[in-house]
Tab-separated table of C-alpha atoms in Angstrom:
chain	number	residue	atom	x	y	z
S	1	UNK	CA	-10.052	-4.613	-2.677
S	2	UNK	CA	-8.885	-3.585	1.393
S	3	UNK	CA	-10.929	-3.060	4.124
S	4	UNK	CA	-11.191	0.601	3.721
S	5	UNK	CA	-12.502	0.439	0.697
S	6	UNK	CA	-15.071	-2.003	1.191
S	7	UNK	CA	-16.125	0.368	4.009
S	8	UNK	CA	-16.030	3.467	1.930
S	9	UNK	CA	-18.215	1.290	-0.630
S	10	UNK	CA	-20.586	0.334	2.096
S	11	UNK	CA	-20.785	4.555	2.645
S	12	UNK	CA	-21.749	5.558	-0.505
S	13	UNK	CA	-23.810	2.530	-0.831
S	14	UNK	CA	-25.978	3.905	2.128
S	15	UNK	CA	-25.594	7.441	0.488
S	16	UNK	CA	-27.395	6.139	-2.791
S	17	UNK	CA	-30.548	4.170	-0.556
S	18	UNK	CA	-31.437	7.942	0.636
S	19	UNK	CA	-29.309	7.225	4.151
S	20	UNK	CA	-27.389	10.692	5.341
S	21	UNK	CA	-24.209	9.066	6.420
S	22	UNK	CA	-21.100	10.183	8.426
S	23	UNK	CA	-17.559	9.221	8.228
S	24	UNK	CA	-14.844	9.297	10.926
S	25	UNK	CA	-11.062	8.892	10.605
S	26	UNK	CA	-8.270	7.910	12.656
S	27	UNK	CA	-6.110	11.237	11.530
S	28	UNK	CA	-3.210	10.767	14.350
S	29	UNK	CA	-2.275	8.555	17.153
S	30	UNK	CA	0.216	8.709	19.683
S	31	UNK	CA	1.804	6.031	22.035
S	32	UNK	CA	-0.511	2.855	21.958
S	33	UNK	CA	-3.531	3.095	20.084
S	34	UNK	CA	-5.628	0.026	18.469
S	35	UNK	CA	-5.978	1.392	15.379
S	36	UNK	CA	-4.067	3.039	12.860
S	37	UNK	CA	-3.935	6.246	10.686
S	38	UNK	CA	-6.303	6.275	8.292
S	39	UNK	CA	-9.090	3.322	10.194
S	40	UNK	CA	-12.278	4.683	9.893
S	41	UNK	CA	-15.844	4.132	10.945
S	42	UNK	CA	-19.004	5.284	8.957
S	43	UNK	CA	-22.432	6.178	10.677
S	44	UNK	CA	-26.078	7.074	9.463
S	45	UNK	CA	-28.419	9.443	10.861
S	46	UNK	CA	-30.055	6.572	13.357
S	47	UNK	CA	-26.670	5.860	14.759
S	48	UNK	CA	-25.875	2.473	12.926
S	49	UNK	CA	-21.920	2.362	12.428
S	50	UNK	CA	-19.970	0.013	10.710
S	51	UNK	CA	-15.852	-0.253	10.888
S	52	UNK	CA	-13.982	0.683	13.458
S	53	UNK	CA	-11.465	3.834	14.828
S	54	UNK	CA	-10.215	2.731	18.221
S	55	UNK	CA	-11.108	-1.550	18.642
S	56	UNK	CA	-14.021	-0.111	20.932
S	57	UNK	CA	-13.242	2.173	23.461
S	58	UNK	CA	-14.093	5.590	21.495
S	59	UNK	CA	-17.057	4.583	19.530
S	60	UNK	CA	-19.803	5.609	21.524
S	61	UNK	CA	-18.339	9.003	21.294
S	62	UNK	CA	-17.141	9.159	18.462
S	63	UNK	CA	-20.975	7.837	17.047
S	64	UNK	CA	-22.668	10.984	19.059
S	65	UNK	CA	-20.166	13.712	17.093
S	66	UNK	CA	-21.195	12.395	14.057
S	67	UNK	CA	-24.802	12.548	14.672
S	68	UNK	CA	-24.422	15.968	15.543
S	69	UNK	CA	-22.309	16.712	12.517
S	70	UNK	CA	-25.220	14.621	10.376
S	71	UNK	CA	-27.537	17.145	12.084
S	72	UNK	CA	-25.814	20.061	10.862
S	73	UNK	CA	-22.931	21.139	12.703
S	74	UNK	CA	-19.275	21.684	10.534
S	75	UNK	CA	-16.888	18.755	10.068
S	76	UNK	CA	-14.971	18.393	13.408
S	77	UNK	CA	-11.572	17.100	14.723
S	78	UNK	CA	-11.557	15.447	17.926
S	79	UNK	CA	-8.931	14.024	20.393
S	80	UNK	CA	-9.369	11.408	22.984
S	81	UNK	CA	-6.100	10.580	25.068
S	82	UNK	CA	-5.318	9.333	28.727
S	83	UNK	CA	-4.909	13.098	29.648
S	84	UNK	CA	-8.269	13.504	28.950
S	85	UNK	CA	-10.790	13.168	31.309
S	86	UNK	CA	-13.867	12.669	28.994
S	87	UNK	CA	-11.001	9.758	27.479
S	88	UNK	CA	-11.303	7.788	30.905
S	89	UNK	CA	-15.231	8.130	30.442
S	90	UNK	CA	-15.083	6.995	27.390
S	91	UNK	CA	-12.508	3.921	28.094
S	92	UNK	CA	-9.245	4.782	26.053
S	93	UNK	CA	-7.251	3.756	29.014
S	94	UNK	CA	-5.160	1.776	26.427
S	95	UNK	CA	-2.449	4.776	27.079
S	96	UNK	CA	-2.416	6.573	23.606
S	97	UNK	CA	-3.608	9.541	22.378
S	98	UNK	CA	-5.412	9.741	19.152
S	99	UNK	CA	-7.565	12.219	17.151
S	100	UNK	CA	-10.426	11.400	14.650
S	101	UNK	CA	-11.682	13.707	12.123
S	102	UNK	CA	-15.360	13.551	11.557
S	103	UNK	CA	-17.099	14.745	8.492
S	104	UNK	CA	-20.201	14.162	6.571
S	105	UNK	CA	-20.435	12.112	3.767
S	106	UNK	CA	-22.481	15.116	1.343
U	1	UNK	CA	-16.508	14.942	1.821
U	2	UNK	CA	-18.987	15.038	-1.291
U	3	UNK	CA	-20.049	11.632	-2.888
U	4	UNK	CA	-18.960	12.526	-6.588
U	5	UNK	CA	-15.202	12.832	-5.144
U	6	UNK	CA	-15.673	9.160	-3.133
U	7	UNK	CA	-17.138	8.139	-6.129
U	8	UNK	CA	-14.317	9.157	-7.561
U	9	UNK	CA	-12.086	7.450	-5.119
U	10	UNK	CA	-13.557	4.328	-5.004
U	11	UNK	CA	-13.218	3.875	-8.786
U	12	UNK	CA	-9.852	4.052	-8.866
U	13	UNK	CA	-8.843	1.516	-6.188
U	14	UNK	CA	-11.283	-0.547	-8.307
U	15	UNK	CA	-8.490	-0.309	-10.579
U	16	UNK	CA	-6.118	-0.812	-8.134
U	17	UNK	CA	-4.316	2.591	-8.837
U	18	UNK	CA	-2.303	4.236	-6.066
U	19	UNK	CA	-4.490	7.084	-4.360
U	20	UNK	CA	-4.259	9.665	-1.838
U	21	UNK	CA	-7.135	11.660	-0.352
U	22	UNK	CA	-6.473	15.187	0.780
U	23	UNK	CA	-8.744	17.042	3.865
U	24	UNK	CA	-8.451	20.499	4.846
U	25	UNK	CA	-9.464	19.881	8.628
U	26	UNK	CA	-10.773	23.662	9.176
U	27	UNK	CA	-13.033	24.008	6.189
U	28	UNK	CA	-14.276	20.797	5.495
U	29	UNK	CA	-12.971	20.466	1.861
U	30	UNK	CA	-11.501	17.601	0.088
U	31	UNK	CA	-9.416	16.839	-2.629
U	32	UNK	CA	-8.275	13.606	-4.553
U	33	UNK	CA	-4.852	12.389	-6.127
U	34	UNK	CA	-5.034	9.558	-8.631
U	35	UNK	CA	-1.535	9.131	-10.036
U	36	UNK	CA	-0.707	12.920	-11.192
U	37	UNK	CA	-4.418	13.699	-11.530
U	38	UNK	CA	-6.014	16.409	-9.107
U	39	UNK	CA	-9.610	16.822	-8.505
U	40	UNK	CA	-10.740	19.770	-5.899
U	41	UNK	CA	-12.064	22.845	-5.814
U	42	UNK	CA	-8.664	24.081	-4.512
U	43	UNK	CA	-5.663	24.067	-6.411
U	44	UNK	CA	-2.810	21.458	-5.814
U	45	UNK	CA	0.354	23.698	-4.125
U	46	UNK	CA	4.078	21.691	-5.017
U	47	UNK	CA	4.327	21.456	-2.076
U	48	UNK	CA	1.607	19.422	-1.448
U	49	UNK	CA	1.829	17.322	-4.108
U	50	UNK	CA	5.586	16.694	-3.077
U	51	UNK	CA	3.915	15.515	0.633
U	52	UNK	CA	1.593	13.414	-1.520
U	53	UNK	CA	4.076	11.748	-3.359
U	54	UNK	CA	6.139	11.289	0.207
U	55	UNK	CA	3.087	9.918	1.940
U	56	UNK	CA	2.796	7.442	-0.873
U	57	UNK	CA	6.331	6.081	-0.924
U	58	UNK	CA	5.940	5.558	2.964
U	59	UNK	CA	2.658	4.509	2.661
U	60	UNK	CA	1.478	6.004	5.581
U	61	UNK	CA	-1.363	8.899	6.282
U	62	UNK	CA	-0.491	11.944	8.078
U	63	UNK	CA	-1.606	15.300	9.738
U	64	UNK	CA	0.226	18.066	7.654
U	65	UNK	CA	0.010	21.831	7.664
U	66	UNK	CA	0.305	24.035	4.643
U	67	UNK	CA	-0.221	27.855	4.672
U	68	UNK	CA	-1.491	27.859	8.515
U	69	UNK	CA	-4.051	25.105	7.579
U	70	UNK	CA	-4.368	21.320	9.278
U	71	UNK	CA	-4.784	19.022	6.661
U	72	UNK	CA	-4.429	14.848	6.735
U	73	UNK	CA	-3.098	13.212	3.722
U	74	UNK	CA	-5.033	10.033	3.108
U	75	UNK	CA	-3.087	7.261	1.807
U	76	UNK	CA	-4.835	4.677	-0.623
U	77	UNK	CA	-2.745	1.687	-1.924
U	78	UNK	CA	-3.320	-1.705	-3.503
U	79	UNK	CA	-1.564	-4.719	-1.237
U	80	UNK	CA	1.750	-5.298	-1.700
U	81	UNK	CA	2.795	-8.887	-3.604
U	82	UNK	CA	5.456	-10.902	-4.050
U	83	UNK	CA	5.385	-13.337	-6.924
U	84	UNK	CA	8.247	-15.908	-6.953
U	85	UNK	CA	9.189	-17.775	-9.966
U	86	UNK	CA	11.067	-21.340	-8.973
U	87	UNK	CA	9.864	-23.198	-5.655
U	88	UNK	CA	13.588	-23.462	-4.636
U	89	UNK	CA	15.142	-23.581	-1.418
U	90	UNK	CA	15.378	-19.830	-1.211
U	91	UNK	CA	11.914	-19.024	-1.901
U	92	UNK	CA	11.120	-21.428	1.540
U	93	UNK	CA	12.869	-18.588	3.256
U	94	UNK	CA	11.833	-15.684	1.133
U	95	UNK	CA	7.553	-16.487	1.606
U	96	UNK	CA	7.483	-16.396	5.248
U	97	UNK	CA	9.570	-13.395	5.457
U	98	UNK	CA	7.732	-11.655	2.958
U	99	UNK	CA	4.901	-12.349	5.284
U	100	UNK	CA	6.304	-10.493	8.068
U	101	UNK	CA	6.749	-7.479	5.946
U	102	UNK	CA	2.957	-7.542	4.692
U	103	UNK	CA	3.250	-8.783	1.211
U	104	UNK	CA	1.035	-11.281	-0.180
U	105	UNK	CA	2.774	-14.257	-1.970
U	106	UNK	CA	2.347	-16.815	-4.653
U	107	UNK	CA	4.941	-18.965	-5.552
U	108	UNK	CA	5.136	-19.890	-9.901
U	109	UNK	CA	6.886	-23.074	-10.801
U	110	UNK	CA	5.529	-26.027	-13.545
U	111	UNK	CA	8.155	-29.025	-11.860
U	112	UNK	CA	5.351	-30.293	-9.289
U	113	UNK	CA	7.865	-31.634	-7.251
U	114	UNK	CA	8.717	-28.658	-6.189
U	115	UNK	CA	6.009	-26.729	-5.834
U	116	UNK	CA	4.229	-28.689	-3.403
U	117	UNK	CA	2.105	-27.202	-0.228
U	118	UNK	CA	3.836	-29.277	2.361
U	119	UNK	CA	7.195	-27.018	1.158
U	120	UNK	CA	5.137	-23.838	0.790
U	121	UNK	CA	2.356	-23.735	3.703
U	122	UNK	CA	0.460	-20.964	3.218
U	123	UNK	CA	0.846	-19.382	0.113
U	124	UNK	CA	-0.841	-19.532	-3.174
U	125	UNK	CA	1.320	-21.894	-5.423
U	126	UNK	CA	0.855	-22.244	-9.531
U	127	UNK	CA	2.407	-24.944	-11.108
U	128	UNK	CA	1.789	-23.401	-14.771
U	129	UNK	CA	4.793	-22.161	-16.844
U	130	UNK	CA	5.894	-18.614	-15.283
U	131	UNK	CA	4.718	-16.799	-18.838
U	132	UNK	CA	1.366	-17.767	-18.556
U	133	UNK	CA	1.135	-17.567	-14.578
U	134	UNK	CA	2.351	-13.830	-14.625
U	135	UNK	CA	0.251	-12.759	-17.515
U	136	UNK	CA	-2.711	-14.007	-15.501
U	137	UNK	CA	-1.115	-12.108	-12.187
U	138	UNK	CA	-0.547	-9.211	-13.982
U	139	UNK	CA	1.762	-7.521	-11.982
U	140	UNK	CA	0.910	-4.030	-10.729
U	141	UNK	CA	3.034	-1.388	-9.148
U	142	UNK	CA	2.765	-2.783	-5.692
U	143	UNK	CA	4.212	-6.300	-7.083
U	144	UNK	CA	7.791	-7.409	-6.957
U	145	UNK	CA	8.993	-10.004	-9.418
U	146	UNK	CA	11.339	-12.705	-8.249
U	147	UNK	CA	13.241	-15.423	-10.238
U	148	UNK	CA	15.227	-17.825	-8.719
U	149	UNK	CA	14.871	-21.143	-11.069
U	150	UNK	CA	18.280	-20.874	-12.574
U	151	UNK	CA	16.956	-22.497	-15.620
U	152	UNK	CA	16.915	-20.110	-18.915
U	153	UNK	CA	13.432	-22.403	-19.398
U	154	UNK	CA	11.844	-20.899	-16.669
U	155	UNK	CA	13.674	-17.635	-16.128
U	156	UNK	CA	13.565	-16.353	-19.356
U	157	UNK	CA	9.762	-16.461	-20.184
U	158	UNK	CA	9.289	-15.295	-16.706
U	159	UNK	CA	11.459	-12.317	-16.883
U	160	UNK	CA	10.023	-11.220	-20.335
U	161	UNK	CA	6.327	-11.147	-18.870
U	162	UNK	CA	7.891	-9.166	-15.809
U	163	UNK	CA	9.533	-6.665	-18.114
U	164	UNK	CA	6.094	-6.028	-19.908
U	165	UNK	CA	4.290	-5.208	-16.630
U	166	UNK	CA	4.645	-2.529	-13.866
U	167	UNK	CA	6.101	-4.548	-11.176
U	168	UNK	CA	8.352	-1.867	-9.080
U	169	UNK	CA	10.854	-4.354	-8.808
U	170	UNK	CA	12.239	-7.671	-10.868
U	171	UNK	CA	15.191	-9.468	-9.405
U	172	UNK	CA	17.033	-12.427	-11.022
U	173	UNK	CA	18.963	-14.791	-9.054
U	174	UNK	CA	22.514	-15.653	-10.779
U	175	UNK	CA	26.295	-14.647	-11.034
U	176	UNK	CA	27.407	-11.804	-13.050
U	177	UNK	CA	28.321	-14.278	-15.478
U	178	UNK	CA	25.364	-16.020	-15.485
U	179	UNK	CA	23.513	-13.005	-16.143
U	180	UNK	CA	25.701	-11.418	-18.743
U	181	UNK	CA	24.318	-14.689	-20.605
U	182	UNK	CA	20.852	-14.071	-19.765
U	183	UNK	CA	21.163	-10.534	-20.969
U	184	UNK	CA	22.682	-11.651	-24.229
U	185	UNK	CA	19.620	-14.171	-24.786
U	186	UNK	CA	16.765	-11.411	-23.626
U	187	UNK	CA	18.318	-9.105	-26.318
U	188	UNK	CA	18.366	-11.524	-29.000
U	189	UNK	CA	14.826	-11.595	-28.240
U	190	UNK	CA	14.327	-8.061	-29.003
U	191	UNK	CA	14.457	-6.771	-25.567
U	192	UNK	CA	16.629	-3.218	-25.466
U	193	UNK	CA	19.175	-1.939	-23.117
U	194	UNK	CA	16.512	0.146	-20.900
U	195	UNK	CA	14.123	-2.756	-20.617
U	196	UNK	CA	16.763	-5.091	-18.765
U	197	UNK	CA	18.313	-2.160	-16.771
U	198	UNK	CA	15.230	-2.691	-14.712
U	199	UNK	CA	16.499	-6.344	-13.959
U	200	UNK	CA	18.420	-6.464	-10.579
U	201	UNK	CA	21.204	-8.685	-10.906
U	202	UNK	CA	22.889	-10.296	-9.217
U	203	UNK	CA	19.868	-9.939	-7.060
U	204	UNK	CA	19.357	-8.681	-3.417
U	205	UNK	CA	21.597	-6.053	-1.345
U	206	UNK	CA	25.444	-7.024	-1.448
U	207	UNK	CA	25.429	-7.865	2.070
U	208	UNK	CA	27.681	-10.649	1.893
U	209	UNK	CA	24.605	-13.258	2.171
U	210	UNK	CA	25.702	-17.425	2.207
U	211	UNK	CA	22.476	-18.953	3.323
U	212	UNK	CA	19.295	-19.315	1.477
U	213	UNK	CA	17.753	-17.029	4.332
U	214	UNK	CA	20.785	-14.603	4.500
U	215	UNK	CA	20.318	-14.763	0.526
U	216	UNK	CA	16.028	-13.854	1.185
U	217	UNK	CA	16.990	-11.111	3.621
U	218	UNK	CA	19.247	-9.562	1.017
U	219	UNK	CA	16.376	-9.782	-1.631
U	220	UNK	CA	13.686	-8.491	0.754
U	221	UNK	CA	16.101	-5.367	1.581
U	222	UNK	CA	16.332	-4.414	-1.961
U	223	UNK	CA	12.520	-4.693	-2.693
U	224	UNK	CA	12.353	-2.452	0.478
U	225	UNK	CA	14.770	0.058	-0.743
U	226	UNK	CA	12.794	0.162	-4.344
U	227	UNK	CA	9.641	0.619	-2.658
U	228	UNK	CA	10.694	3.165	0.046
U	229	UNK	CA	12.419	4.859	-2.864
U	230	UNK	CA	16.344	4.249	-1.596
U	231	UNK	CA	18.359	5.005	1.024
U	232	UNK	CA	17.561	7.820	3.178
U	233	UNK	CA	20.810	7.972	5.512
U	234	UNK	CA	23.614	10.008	4.670
U	235	UNK	CA	26.254	7.629	5.732
U	236	UNK	CA	29.386	9.583	5.397
U	237	UNK	CA	27.327	12.359	7.634
U	238	UNK	CA	26.150	9.616	9.850
U	239	UNK	CA	30.042	7.984	10.304
U	240	UNK	CA	31.525	12.186	10.274
U	241	UNK	CA	33.751	10.640	7.329
U	242	UNK	CA	34.887	13.136	4.394
């Protein structure tokens, strides 16, 4: 089984142990982006994470959004890129633009 | 996404099935397509199914729009595999080229002098008879089987085993004459015309290949063509010729 499937197995295992889990998925990329479409990150309610959506640049921001979703906010589509000031703050200086969808496993 | 839907997806992947997970990004709804079966509170629009099939053929997920809603199609596919029967010179070129294209490779040859790890670094080697090896490897819809030994004792059982499988590509080395004899032998063993038509022979796209590396290239070009559902460009339109 491949990497994504192993990660999703883990998400389901966390859920079954009673942890609340959010799944973040790269849904689009433009320019140079460290991780391809379909890359995923899973986050639990304590902010523990597994997987990767950017090779480290934006994981911190994605975890914050995942915690908001786990707190009851609707699923959301995030965008990071060099034109976005926020992206500089979180460090996506690799010259790409990336959209990440964050949803609860619920 | 509902945990039940994720469980269904993972069950499909455990059975090496192709799947497409669809998310409606604005509403948070989801749907799962597994080899024609659709599970979702949302109906499967024909244009959505066509896009799912395109995404699977291209092996790539994508953002998409339908009826003013944004969707994300995520594809899950078993790894690509290439089974090479015959640890011959062409195979030595074929294996590293296949790795570049993202295939896991296995070389099958019961003749130990051929199937040595010195000749084939970095790949799995099975020195079993091809029919036994193929039964164990169980080619699926993401597996290509290439038969290169030139010896009917090895080629024929390999082809029979490959034809019983779901392999998306089966190719056999040999001239038209060699292949005509092979077809006659396999027909005598009970295989019918429809089954035998799955064998690509003479193997490879006709690019005038001469050297072993060029033949390997033509084989991988033909495999890619099968994998991606055939040519996309209309050559007559591109050149302006009628």
